[in-house]
Amino acid sequence: MRTNKEYLQAVAQAKEDLTDLNERGADAVGGNVLEFMESILTPDELEE
């Protein structure tokens, strides 16, 4: 962080993110990354 203002903004954003996570639970984090990867990769790419 270059300035105290940037630090304070980062702390405020982290608090907002934590509040969102606590309110939405698992939905805030997202889905299963493996299912997502399988949906966008070809069978050959998955094999690699």
CSV table of C-alpha atoms in Angstrom, one decimal:
chain,number,residue,atom,x,y,z
A,1,MET,CA,0.0,0.0,0.0
A,2,ARG,CA,1.4,3.4,-0.9
A,3,THR,CA,-0.7,5.5,1.3
A,4,ASN,CA,-2.8,5.3,4.4
A,5,LYS,CA,-5.8,6.1,2.3
A,6,GLU,CA,-5.2,3.0,0.2
A,7,TYR,CA,-4.8,0.9,3.3
A,8,LEU,CA,-8.0,2.2,4.7
A,9,GLN,CA,-9.8,1.5,1.5
A,10,ALA,CA,-8.4,-2.0,1.4
A,11,VAL,CA,-9.6,-2.7,4.9
A,12,ALA,CA,-13.0,-1.3,4.2
A,13,GLN,CA,-13.3,-3.6,1.1
A,14,ALA,CA,-12.2,-6.6,3.1
A,15,LYS,CA,-14.9,-5.9,5.7
A,16,GLU,CA,-17.5,-5.6,2.9
A,17,ASP,CA,-16.4,-8.8,1.4
A,18,LEU,CA,-16.5,-10.6,4.7
A,19,THR,CA,-20.0,-9.3,5.4
A,20,ASP,CA,-21.1,-10.6,1.9
A,21,LEU,CA,-19.5,-14.0,2.6
A,22,ASN,CA,-21.2,-14.3,5.9
A,23,GLU,CA,-24.6,-13.3,4.4
A,24,ARG,CA,-24.5,-15.5,1.3
A,25,GLY,CA,-22.4,-18.4,2.6
A,26,ALA,CA,-21.3,-20.8,0.0
A,27,ASP,CA,-23.0,-18.9,-2.8
A,28,ALA,CA,-20.5,-16.0,-2.3
A,29,VAL,CA,-17.6,-18.4,-3.0
A,30,GLY,CA,-18.9,-19.9,-6.2
A,31,GLY,CA,-19.4,-23.3,-7.6
A,32,ASN,CA,-17.3,-26.4,-8.0
A,33,VAL,CA,-14.2,-25.4,-10.0
A,34,LEU,CA,-13.7,-28.9,-11.4
A,35,GLU,CA,-17.3,-28.9,-12.8
A,36,PHE,CA,-16.6,-25.5,-14.4
A,37,MET,CA,-13.3,-26.6,-16.0
A,38,GLU,CA,-15.0,-29.8,-17.4
A,39,SER,CA,-17.6,-27.6,-19.0
A,40,ILE,CA,-15.1,-25.4,-20.9
A,41,LEU,CA,-12.4,-27.9,-21.8
A,42,THR,CA,-12.4,-30.5,-24.5
A,43,PRO,CA,-12.0,-34.2,-23.7
A,44,ASP,CA,-8.4,-34.0,-25.1
A,45,GLU,CA,-7.6,-31.0,-22.9
A,46,LEU,CA,-9.0,-32.8,-19.8
A,47,GLU,CA,-6.9,-35.8,-20.6
A,48,GLU,CA,-3.7,-33.7,-20.6
